[in-house]
PDB file of C-alpha atoms in Angstrom:
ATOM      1  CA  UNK A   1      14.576 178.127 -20.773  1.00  0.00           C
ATOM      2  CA  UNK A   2      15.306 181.746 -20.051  1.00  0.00           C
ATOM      3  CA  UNK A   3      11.988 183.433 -17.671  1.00  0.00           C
ATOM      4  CA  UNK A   4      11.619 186.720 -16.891  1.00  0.00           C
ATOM      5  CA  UNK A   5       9.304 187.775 -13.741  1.00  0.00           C
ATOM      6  CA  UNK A   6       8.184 190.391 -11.768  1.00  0.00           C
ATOM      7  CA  UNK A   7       6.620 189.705  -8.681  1.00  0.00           C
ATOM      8  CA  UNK A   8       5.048 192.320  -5.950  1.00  0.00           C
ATOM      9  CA  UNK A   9       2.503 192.498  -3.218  1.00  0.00           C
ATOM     10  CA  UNK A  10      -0.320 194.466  -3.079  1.00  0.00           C
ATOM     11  CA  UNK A  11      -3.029 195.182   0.139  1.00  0.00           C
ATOM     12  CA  UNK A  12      -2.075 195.009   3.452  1.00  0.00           C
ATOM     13  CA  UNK A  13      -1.290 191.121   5.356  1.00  0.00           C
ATOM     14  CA  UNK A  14      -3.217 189.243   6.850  1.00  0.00           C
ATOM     15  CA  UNK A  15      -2.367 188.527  10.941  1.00  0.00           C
ATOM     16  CA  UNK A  16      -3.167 185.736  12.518  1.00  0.00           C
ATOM     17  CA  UNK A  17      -6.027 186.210  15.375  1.00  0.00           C
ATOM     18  CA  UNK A  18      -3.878 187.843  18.163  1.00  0.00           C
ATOM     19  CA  UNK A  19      -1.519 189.447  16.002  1.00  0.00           C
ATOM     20  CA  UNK A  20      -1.106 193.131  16.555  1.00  0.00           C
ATOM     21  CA  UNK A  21       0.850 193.212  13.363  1.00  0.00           C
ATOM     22  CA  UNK A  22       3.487 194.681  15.738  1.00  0.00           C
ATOM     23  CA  UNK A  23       5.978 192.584  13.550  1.00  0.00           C
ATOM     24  CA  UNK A  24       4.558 192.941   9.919  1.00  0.00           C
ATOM     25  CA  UNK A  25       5.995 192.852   7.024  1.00  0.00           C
ATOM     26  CA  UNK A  26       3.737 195.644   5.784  1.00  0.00           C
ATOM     27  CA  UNK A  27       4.749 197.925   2.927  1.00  0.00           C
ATOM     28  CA  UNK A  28       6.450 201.224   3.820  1.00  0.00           C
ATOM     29  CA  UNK A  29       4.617 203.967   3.573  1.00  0.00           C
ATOM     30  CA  UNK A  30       5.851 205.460   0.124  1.00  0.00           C
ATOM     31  CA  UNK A  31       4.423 202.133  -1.518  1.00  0.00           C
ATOM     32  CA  UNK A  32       7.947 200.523  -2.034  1.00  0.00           C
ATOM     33  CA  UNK A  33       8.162 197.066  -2.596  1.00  0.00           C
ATOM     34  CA  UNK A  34      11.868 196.635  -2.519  1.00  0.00           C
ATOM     35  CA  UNK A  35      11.593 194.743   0.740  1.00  0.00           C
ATOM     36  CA  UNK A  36       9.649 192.083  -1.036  1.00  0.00           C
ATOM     37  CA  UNK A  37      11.459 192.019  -4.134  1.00  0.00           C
ATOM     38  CA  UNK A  38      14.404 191.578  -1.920  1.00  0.00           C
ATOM     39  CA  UNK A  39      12.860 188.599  -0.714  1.00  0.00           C
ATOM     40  CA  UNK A  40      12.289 187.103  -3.882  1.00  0.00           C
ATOM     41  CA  UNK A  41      15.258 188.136  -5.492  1.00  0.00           C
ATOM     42  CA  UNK A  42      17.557 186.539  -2.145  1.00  0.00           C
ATOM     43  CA  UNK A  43      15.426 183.142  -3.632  1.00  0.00           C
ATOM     44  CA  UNK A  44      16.704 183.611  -7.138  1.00  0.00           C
ATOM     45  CA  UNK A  45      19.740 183.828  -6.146  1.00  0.00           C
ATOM     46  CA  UNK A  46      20.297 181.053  -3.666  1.00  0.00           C
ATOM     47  CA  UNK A  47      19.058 178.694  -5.920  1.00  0.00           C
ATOM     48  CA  UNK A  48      21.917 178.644  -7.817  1.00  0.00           C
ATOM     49  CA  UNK A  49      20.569 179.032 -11.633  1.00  0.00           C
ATOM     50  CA  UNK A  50      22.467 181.747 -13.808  1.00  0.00           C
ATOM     51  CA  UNK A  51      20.136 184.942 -13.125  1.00  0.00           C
ATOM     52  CA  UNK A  52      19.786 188.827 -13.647  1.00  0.00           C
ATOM     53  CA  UNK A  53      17.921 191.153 -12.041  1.00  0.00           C
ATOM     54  CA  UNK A  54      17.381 194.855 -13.431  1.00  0.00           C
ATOM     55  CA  UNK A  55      14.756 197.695 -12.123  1.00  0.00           C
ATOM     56  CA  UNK A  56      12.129 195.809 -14.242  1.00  0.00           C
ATOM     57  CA  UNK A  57      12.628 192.166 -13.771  1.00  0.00           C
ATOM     58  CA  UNK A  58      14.465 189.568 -12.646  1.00  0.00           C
ATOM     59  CA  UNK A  59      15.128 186.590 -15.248  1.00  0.00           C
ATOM     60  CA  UNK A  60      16.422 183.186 -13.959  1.00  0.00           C
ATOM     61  CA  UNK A  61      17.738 180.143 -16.737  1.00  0.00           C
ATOM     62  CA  UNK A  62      17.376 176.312 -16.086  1.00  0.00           C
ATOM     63  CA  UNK A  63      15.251 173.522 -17.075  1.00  0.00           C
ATOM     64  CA  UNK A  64      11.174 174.293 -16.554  1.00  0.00           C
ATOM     65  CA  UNK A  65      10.539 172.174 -13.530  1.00  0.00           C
ATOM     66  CA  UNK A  66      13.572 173.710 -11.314  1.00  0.00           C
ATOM     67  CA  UNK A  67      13.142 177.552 -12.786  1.00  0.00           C
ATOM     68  CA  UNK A  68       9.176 177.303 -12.143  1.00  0.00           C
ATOM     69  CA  UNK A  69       9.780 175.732  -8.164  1.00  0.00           C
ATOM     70  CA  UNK A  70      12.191 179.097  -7.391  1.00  0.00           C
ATOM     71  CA  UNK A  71       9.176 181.595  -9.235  1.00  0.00           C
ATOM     72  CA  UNK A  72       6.836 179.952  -6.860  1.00  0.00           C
ATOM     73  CA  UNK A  73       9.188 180.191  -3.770  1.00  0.00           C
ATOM     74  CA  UNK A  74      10.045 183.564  -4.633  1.00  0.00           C
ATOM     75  CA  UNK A  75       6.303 184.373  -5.206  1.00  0.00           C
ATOM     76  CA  UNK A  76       5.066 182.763  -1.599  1.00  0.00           C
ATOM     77  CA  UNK A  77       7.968 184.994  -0.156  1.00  0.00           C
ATOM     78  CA  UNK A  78       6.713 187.754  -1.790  1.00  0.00           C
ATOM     79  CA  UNK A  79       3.026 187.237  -0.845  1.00  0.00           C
ATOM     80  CA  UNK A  80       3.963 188.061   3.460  1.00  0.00           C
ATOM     81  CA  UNK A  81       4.010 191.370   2.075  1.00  0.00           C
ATOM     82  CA  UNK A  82       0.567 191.670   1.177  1.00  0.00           C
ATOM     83  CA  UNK A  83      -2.944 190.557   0.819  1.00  0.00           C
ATOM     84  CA  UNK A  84      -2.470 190.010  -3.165  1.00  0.00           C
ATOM     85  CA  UNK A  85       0.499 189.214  -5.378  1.00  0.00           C
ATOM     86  CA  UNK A  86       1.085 190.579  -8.816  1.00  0.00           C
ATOM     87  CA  UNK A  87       2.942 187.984 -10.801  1.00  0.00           C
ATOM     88  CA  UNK A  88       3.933 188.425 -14.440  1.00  0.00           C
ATOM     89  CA  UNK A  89       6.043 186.277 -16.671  1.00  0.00           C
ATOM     90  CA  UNK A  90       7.846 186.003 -20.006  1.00  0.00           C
ATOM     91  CA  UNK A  91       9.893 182.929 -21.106  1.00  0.00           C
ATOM     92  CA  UNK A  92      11.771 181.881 -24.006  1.00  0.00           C
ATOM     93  CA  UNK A  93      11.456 177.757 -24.035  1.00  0.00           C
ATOM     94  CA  UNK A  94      14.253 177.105 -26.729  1.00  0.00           C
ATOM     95  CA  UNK A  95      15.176 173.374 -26.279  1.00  0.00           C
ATOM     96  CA  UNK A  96      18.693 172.325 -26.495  1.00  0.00           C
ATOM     97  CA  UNK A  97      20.331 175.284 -25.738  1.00  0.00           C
ATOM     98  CA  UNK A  98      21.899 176.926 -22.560  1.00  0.00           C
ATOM     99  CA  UNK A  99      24.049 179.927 -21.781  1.00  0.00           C
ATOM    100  CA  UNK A 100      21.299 181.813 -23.238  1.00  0.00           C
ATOM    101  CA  UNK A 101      21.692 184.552 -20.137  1.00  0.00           C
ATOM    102  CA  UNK A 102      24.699 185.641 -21.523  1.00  0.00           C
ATOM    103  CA  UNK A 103      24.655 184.411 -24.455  1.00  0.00           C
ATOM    104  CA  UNK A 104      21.636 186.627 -26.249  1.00  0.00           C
ATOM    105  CA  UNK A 105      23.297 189.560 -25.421  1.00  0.00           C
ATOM    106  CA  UNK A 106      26.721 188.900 -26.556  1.00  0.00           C
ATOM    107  CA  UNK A 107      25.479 188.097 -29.889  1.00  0.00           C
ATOM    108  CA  UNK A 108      23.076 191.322 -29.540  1.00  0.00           C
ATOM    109  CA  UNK A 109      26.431 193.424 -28.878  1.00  0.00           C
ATOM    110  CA  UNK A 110      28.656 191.713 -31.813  1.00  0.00           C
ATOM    111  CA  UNK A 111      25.233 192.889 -33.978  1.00  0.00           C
ATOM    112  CA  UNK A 112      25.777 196.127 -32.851  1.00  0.00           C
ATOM    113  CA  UNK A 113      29.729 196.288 -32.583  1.00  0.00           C
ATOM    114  CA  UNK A 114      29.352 194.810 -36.861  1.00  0.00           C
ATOM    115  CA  UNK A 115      26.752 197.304 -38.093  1.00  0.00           C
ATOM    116  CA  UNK A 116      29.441 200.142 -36.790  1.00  0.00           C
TER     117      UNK A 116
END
């Protein structure tokens, strides 16, 4: 399974009763999220499954069970940031096969590299 996500926060976070929000995790005041993606994407990619990650999206490759348990980590990392989290995902379920990562786009750029 090949699954592309995006994943960002929205709002401000919640603090605990107390909590000055001296040490929030509150988005910058431009509206960048790459502190959070960051987060997510430092998930991905400790979980050890073949992954990309472009301006867009980040797409991760395994079986269902172990490439939906990093989305959700990566998501609840994601959601310190803010009030909300946007998630959306894409995913190509094509049992049998693996390598797909890499493998898509090497036949993409032989179809290109043959049509000359």
């Amino acid at each position: 399974m090949l699954l592309a996500f995006s994943v960002a926060p929205s709002g401000q976070p919640a603090h605990p009763a107390g909590d000055s929000g001296a040490n929030s995790t509150a988005a910058p005041a431009d509206a960048s999220v790459h502190d959070a993606v960051a987060a997510a994407v430092k998930i991905v990619r400790d979980s050890g499954l073949p992954n990309h990650t472009d301006s867009m999206f980040t797409t991760i490759e395994g079986e269902w069970d172990e490439v939906f348990a990093v989305v959700k980590a990566a998501t609840e990392a994601v959601g310190r940031f803010g009030s909300r989290v946007s998630l959306v995902i894409k995913a190509d379920i094509r049992p049998g096969y693996s390598g797909e990562l890499a493998g898509k786009v090497e036949r993409l750029e032989n179809a290109i590299a043959d049509a000359g």
